[in-house]
Tab-separated table of C-alpha atoms and ligand atoms in Angstrom:
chain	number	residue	atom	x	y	z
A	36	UNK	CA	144.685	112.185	109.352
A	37	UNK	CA	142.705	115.465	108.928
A	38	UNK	CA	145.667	117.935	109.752
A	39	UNK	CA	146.120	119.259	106.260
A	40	UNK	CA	142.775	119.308	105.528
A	41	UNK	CA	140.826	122.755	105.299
A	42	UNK	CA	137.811	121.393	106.730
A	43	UNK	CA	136.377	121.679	110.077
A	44	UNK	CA	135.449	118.545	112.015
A	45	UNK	CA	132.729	118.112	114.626
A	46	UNK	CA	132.745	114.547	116.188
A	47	UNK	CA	128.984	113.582	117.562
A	48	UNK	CA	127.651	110.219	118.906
A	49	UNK	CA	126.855	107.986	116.136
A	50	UNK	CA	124.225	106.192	118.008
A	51	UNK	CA	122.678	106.769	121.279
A	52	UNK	CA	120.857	109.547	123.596
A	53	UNK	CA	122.963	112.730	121.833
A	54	UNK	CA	122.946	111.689	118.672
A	55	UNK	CA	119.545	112.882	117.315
A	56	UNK	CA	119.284	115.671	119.277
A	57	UNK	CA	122.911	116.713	118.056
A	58	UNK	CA	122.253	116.638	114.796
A	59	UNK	CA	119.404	118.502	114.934
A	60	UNK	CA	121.354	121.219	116.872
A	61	UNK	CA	123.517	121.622	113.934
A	62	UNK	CA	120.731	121.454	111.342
A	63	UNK	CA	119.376	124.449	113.449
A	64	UNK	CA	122.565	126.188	113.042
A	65	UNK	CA	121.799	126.491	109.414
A	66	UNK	CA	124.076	123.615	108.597
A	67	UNK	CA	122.803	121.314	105.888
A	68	UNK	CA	123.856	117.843	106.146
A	69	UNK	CA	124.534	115.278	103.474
A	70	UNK	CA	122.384	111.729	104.428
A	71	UNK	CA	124.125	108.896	104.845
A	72	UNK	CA	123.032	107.718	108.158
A	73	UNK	CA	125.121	104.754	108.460
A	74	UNK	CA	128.148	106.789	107.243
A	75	UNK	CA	131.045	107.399	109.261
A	76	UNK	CA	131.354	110.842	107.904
A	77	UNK	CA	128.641	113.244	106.782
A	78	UNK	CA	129.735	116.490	104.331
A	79	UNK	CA	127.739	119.669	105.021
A	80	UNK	CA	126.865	121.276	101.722
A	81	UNK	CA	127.198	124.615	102.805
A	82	UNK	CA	130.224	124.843	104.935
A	83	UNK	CA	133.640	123.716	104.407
A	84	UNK	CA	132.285	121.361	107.651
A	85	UNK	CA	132.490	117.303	108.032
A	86	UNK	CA	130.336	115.341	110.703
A	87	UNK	CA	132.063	112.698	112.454
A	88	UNK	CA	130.102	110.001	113.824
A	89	UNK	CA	131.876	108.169	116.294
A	90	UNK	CA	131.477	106.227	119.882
A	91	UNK	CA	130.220	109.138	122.783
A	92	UNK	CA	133.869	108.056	124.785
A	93	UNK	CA	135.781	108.709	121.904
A	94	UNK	CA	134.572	111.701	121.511
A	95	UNK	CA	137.395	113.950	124.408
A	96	UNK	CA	140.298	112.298	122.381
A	97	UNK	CA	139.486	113.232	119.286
A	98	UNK	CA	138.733	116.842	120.344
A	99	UNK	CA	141.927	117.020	123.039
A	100	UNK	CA	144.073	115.698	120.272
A	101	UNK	CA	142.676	118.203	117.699
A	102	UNK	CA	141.258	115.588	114.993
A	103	UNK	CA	137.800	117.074	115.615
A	104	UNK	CA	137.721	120.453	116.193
A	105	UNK	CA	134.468	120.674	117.814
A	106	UNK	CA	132.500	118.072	119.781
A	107	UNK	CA	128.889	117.619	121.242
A	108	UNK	CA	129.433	115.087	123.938
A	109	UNK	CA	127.862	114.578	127.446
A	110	UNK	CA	129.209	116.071	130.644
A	111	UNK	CA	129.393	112.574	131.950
A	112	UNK	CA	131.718	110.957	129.500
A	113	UNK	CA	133.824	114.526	129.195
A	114	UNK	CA	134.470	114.356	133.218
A	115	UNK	CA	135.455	110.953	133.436
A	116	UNK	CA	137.779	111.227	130.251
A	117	UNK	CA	139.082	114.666	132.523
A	118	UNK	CA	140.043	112.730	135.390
A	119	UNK	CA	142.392	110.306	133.704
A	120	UNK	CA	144.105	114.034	132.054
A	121	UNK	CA	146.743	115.978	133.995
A	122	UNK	CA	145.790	119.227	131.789
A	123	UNK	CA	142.430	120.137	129.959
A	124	UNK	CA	142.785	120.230	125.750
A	125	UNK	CA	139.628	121.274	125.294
A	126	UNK	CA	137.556	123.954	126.379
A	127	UNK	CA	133.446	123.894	126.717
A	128	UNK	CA	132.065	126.262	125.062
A	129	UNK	CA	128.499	126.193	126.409
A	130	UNK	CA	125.744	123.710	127.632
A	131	UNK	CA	123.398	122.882	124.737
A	132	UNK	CA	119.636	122.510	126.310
A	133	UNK	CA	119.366	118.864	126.116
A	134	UNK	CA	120.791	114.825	126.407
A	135	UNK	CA	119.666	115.563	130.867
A	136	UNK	CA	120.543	112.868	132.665
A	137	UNK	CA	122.425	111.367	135.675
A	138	UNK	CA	124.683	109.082	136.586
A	139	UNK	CA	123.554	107.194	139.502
A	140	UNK	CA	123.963	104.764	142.138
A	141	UNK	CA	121.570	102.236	142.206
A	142	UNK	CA	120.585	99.466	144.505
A	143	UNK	CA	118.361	96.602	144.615
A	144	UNK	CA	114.703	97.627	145.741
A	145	UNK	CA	115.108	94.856	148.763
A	146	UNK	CA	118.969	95.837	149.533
A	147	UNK	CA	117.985	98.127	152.506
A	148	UNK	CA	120.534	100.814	151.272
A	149	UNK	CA	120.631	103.326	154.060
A	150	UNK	CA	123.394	106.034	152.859
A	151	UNK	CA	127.055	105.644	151.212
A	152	UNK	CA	128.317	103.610	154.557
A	153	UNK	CA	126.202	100.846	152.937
A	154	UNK	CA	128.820	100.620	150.685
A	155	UNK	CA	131.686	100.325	152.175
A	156	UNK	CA	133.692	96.839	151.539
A	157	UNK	CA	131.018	96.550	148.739
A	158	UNK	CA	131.748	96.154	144.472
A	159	UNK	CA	130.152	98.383	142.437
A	160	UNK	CA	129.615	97.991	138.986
A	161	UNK	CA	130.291	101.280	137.144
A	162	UNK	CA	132.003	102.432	133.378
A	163	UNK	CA	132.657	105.540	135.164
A	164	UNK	CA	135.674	104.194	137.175
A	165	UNK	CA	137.397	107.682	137.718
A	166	UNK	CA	133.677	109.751	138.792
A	167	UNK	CA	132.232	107.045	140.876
A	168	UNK	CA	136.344	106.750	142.553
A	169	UNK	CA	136.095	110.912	143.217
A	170	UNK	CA	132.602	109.866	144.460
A	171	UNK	CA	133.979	107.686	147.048
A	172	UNK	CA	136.998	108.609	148.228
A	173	UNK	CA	134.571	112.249	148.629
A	174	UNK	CA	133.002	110.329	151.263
A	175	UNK	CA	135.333	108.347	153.195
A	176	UNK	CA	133.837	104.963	151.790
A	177	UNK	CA	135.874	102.126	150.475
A	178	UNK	CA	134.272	99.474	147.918
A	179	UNK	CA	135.743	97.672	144.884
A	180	UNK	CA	134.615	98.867	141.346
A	181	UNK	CA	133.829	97.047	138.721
A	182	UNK	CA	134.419	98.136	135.437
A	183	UNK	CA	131.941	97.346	132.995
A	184	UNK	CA	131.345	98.538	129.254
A	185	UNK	CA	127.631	98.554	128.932
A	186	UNK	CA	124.957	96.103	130.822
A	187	UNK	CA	126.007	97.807	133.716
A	188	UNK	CA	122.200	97.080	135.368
A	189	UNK	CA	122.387	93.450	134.810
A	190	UNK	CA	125.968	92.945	136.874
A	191	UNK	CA	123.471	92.391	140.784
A	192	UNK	CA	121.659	89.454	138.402
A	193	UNK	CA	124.346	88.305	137.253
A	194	UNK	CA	126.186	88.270	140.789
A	195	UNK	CA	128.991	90.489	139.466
A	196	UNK	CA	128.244	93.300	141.864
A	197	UNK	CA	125.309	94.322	144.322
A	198	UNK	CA	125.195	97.718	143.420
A	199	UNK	CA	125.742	99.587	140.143
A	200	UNK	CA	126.816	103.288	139.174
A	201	UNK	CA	125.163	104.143	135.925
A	202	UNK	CA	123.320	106.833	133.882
A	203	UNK	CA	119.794	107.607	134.581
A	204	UNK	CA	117.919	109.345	131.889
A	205	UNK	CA	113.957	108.180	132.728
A	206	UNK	CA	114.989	105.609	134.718
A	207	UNK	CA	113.210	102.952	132.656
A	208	UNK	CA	115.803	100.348	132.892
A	209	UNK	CA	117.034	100.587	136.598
A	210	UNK	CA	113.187	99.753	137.220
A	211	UNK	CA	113.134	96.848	134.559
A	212	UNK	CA	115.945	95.371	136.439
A	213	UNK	CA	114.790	95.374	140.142
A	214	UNK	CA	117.366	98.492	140.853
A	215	UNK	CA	116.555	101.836	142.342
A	216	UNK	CA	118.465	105.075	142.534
A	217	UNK	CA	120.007	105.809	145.880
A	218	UNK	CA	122.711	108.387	145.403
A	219	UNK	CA	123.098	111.054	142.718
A	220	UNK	CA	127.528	111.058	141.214
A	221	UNK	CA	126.684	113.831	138.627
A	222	UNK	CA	124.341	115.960	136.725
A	223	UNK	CA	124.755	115.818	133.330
A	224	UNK	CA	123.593	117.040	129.824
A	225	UNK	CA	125.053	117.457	126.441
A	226	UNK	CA	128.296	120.067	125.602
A	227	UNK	CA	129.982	122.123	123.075
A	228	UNK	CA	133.705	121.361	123.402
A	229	UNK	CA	136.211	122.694	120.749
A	230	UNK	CA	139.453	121.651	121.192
A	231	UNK	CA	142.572	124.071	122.598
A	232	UNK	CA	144.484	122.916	119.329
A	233	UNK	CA	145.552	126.305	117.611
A	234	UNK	CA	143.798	126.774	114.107
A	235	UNK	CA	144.881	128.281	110.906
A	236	UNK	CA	142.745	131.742	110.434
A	237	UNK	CA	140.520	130.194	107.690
A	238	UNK	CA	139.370	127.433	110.568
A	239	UNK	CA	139.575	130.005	113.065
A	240	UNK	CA	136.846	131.965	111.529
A	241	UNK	CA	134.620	129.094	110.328
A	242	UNK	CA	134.485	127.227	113.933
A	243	UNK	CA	133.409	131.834	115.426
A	244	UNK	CA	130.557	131.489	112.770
A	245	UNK	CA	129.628	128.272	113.927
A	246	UNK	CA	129.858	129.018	117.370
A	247	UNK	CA	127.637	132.370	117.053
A	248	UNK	CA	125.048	130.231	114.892
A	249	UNK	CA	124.151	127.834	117.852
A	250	UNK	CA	124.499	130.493	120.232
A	251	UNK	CA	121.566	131.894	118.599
A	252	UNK	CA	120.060	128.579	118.267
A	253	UNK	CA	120.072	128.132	122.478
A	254	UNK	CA	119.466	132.479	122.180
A	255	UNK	CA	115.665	131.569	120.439
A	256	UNK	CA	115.177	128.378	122.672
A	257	UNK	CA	114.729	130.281	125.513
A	258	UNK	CA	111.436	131.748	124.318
A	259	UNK	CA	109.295	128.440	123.456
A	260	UNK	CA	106.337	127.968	121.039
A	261	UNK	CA	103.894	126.574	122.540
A	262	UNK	CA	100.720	124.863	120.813
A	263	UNK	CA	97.957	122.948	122.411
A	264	UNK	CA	94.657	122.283	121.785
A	265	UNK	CA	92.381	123.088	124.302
A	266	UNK	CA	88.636	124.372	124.698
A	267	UNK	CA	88.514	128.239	123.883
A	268	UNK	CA	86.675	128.659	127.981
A	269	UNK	CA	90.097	127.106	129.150
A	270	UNK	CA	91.950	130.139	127.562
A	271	UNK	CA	92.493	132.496	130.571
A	272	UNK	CA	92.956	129.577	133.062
A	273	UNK	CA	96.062	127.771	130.458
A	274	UNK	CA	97.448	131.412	129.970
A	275	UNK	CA	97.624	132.258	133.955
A	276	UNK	CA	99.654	129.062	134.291
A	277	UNK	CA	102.086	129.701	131.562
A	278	UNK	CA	105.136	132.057	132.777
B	65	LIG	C1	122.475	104.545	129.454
B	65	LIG	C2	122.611	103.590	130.626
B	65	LIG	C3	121.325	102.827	130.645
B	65	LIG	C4	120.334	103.759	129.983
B	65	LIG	C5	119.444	104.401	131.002
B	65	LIG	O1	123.100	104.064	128.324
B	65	LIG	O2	123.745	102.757	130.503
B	65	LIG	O3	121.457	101.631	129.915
B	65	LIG	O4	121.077	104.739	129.278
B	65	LIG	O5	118.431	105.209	130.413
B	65	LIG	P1	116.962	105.249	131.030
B	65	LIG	O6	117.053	105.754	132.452
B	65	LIG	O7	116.203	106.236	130.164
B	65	LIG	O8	116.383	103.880	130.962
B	65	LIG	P2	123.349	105.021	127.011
B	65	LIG	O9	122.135	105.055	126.164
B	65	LIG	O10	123.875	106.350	127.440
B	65	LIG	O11	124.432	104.250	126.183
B	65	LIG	P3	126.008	104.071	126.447
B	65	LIG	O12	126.231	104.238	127.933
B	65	LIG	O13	126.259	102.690	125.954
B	65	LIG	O14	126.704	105.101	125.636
B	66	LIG	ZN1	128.848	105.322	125.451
């Protein structure tokens, strides 16, 4: 759809954990971007550039298959799209500071889960199929996985499956629903993926600008500005404690 276009396409999550955070990243970057938040697509002014909003496990295709050049996207969703691929299209260009999370197996607080033999002959509800399979077959256990597309916490409730496999950011919503976190699949946070897709020199030397400007965005987050208010005796005391 894009392929004779001259613009460059970055696909981010148009709603969920990334997507603020991701569009701040780029904002960072010097990038200023048209408003339209319920747009599909969002022009930046200043760069032959177009923001992609789309769903966070679309995200690998449209990157692998070159529509979007560039994509912010959790490791989470990237490894379980990698799983189901014989080759990598993409390549990640670097970690981006934030979106932390994990994806989790949970059980009921009164299941008496005592280790990954618990599980064995068990379902699990999951929409990570492929990690929480790896997981598994890791370990030597055998259960049945459910596949679920979101309400992943309600499926013990609901008497779908005892135990779930699911992303943990705070944990707020395992605890609203009874469940707590037993085993830990994979550590996540958000990525820069640009797609292995060869581009014509013009794009070529639009998506190196953009990848130096966040580099120096992550470059200056590593020295933090810190501002508190505190009472001026406390000074020598707060400053000790900060590295
Ligand atoms: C995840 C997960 C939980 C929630 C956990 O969904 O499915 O519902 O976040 O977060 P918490 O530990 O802070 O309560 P997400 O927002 O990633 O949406 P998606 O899986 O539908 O993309
Ligand atoms: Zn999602």
């Amino acid at each position: 759809m894009f392929a004779d276009s001259g613009r460059l396409h970055i696909a981010i999550q148009k709603s969920g954990r990334l997507s603020q955070l991701s569009r701040e990243l780029l904002k960072d970057a010097g990038l200023r971007i048209q408003n339209g938040k319920n747009d599909l697509v969002a022009r930046v002014e200043n760069f032959p550039i177009d923001l992609m909003f789309v769903r966070d496990d679309d995200i690998p295709t449209f990157v692998s298959d070159g529509v979007c050049e560039f994509g912010v996207v959790g490791r989470n969703v990237l490894e379980e799209f990698a799983l189901g691929e014989a080759e990598p299209r993409y390549d990640v260009i670097a970690p981006l500071n934030f979106g932390r999370c994990a994806l989790k197996l949970a059980a009921p607080r009164d299941a008496g889960y005592a280790g990954p033999a618990s599980l064995d002959g068990k379902r699990i509800a999951t929409s990570y199929p492929r990690l929480l399979n790896r997981y598994l077959s890791d370990r030597g256990v055998s259960a049945e996985i459910v596949k679920m597309n979101g309400a992943v916490e309600l499926a013990p409730r609901l008497g779908i499956a005892p135990f779930v496999c699911d992303l943990v950011s705070t944990g707020a919503t395992l605890e609203a629903n009874g469940l707590e976190p037993v085993e830990t699949v994979l550590e996540s946070e958000a990525l820069l993926v640009r797609t292995r897709k060869p581009l014509s020199p013009a794009k070529a030397d639009l998506a190196e600008n953009l990848m130096r400007r966040i580099d120096g965005v992550l470059a200056t987050q590593e020295s933090k500005y810190i501002m508190l208010n505190a009472p001026e005796a406390a000074l020598q005391r707060i400053s000790a404690i900060l590295p």
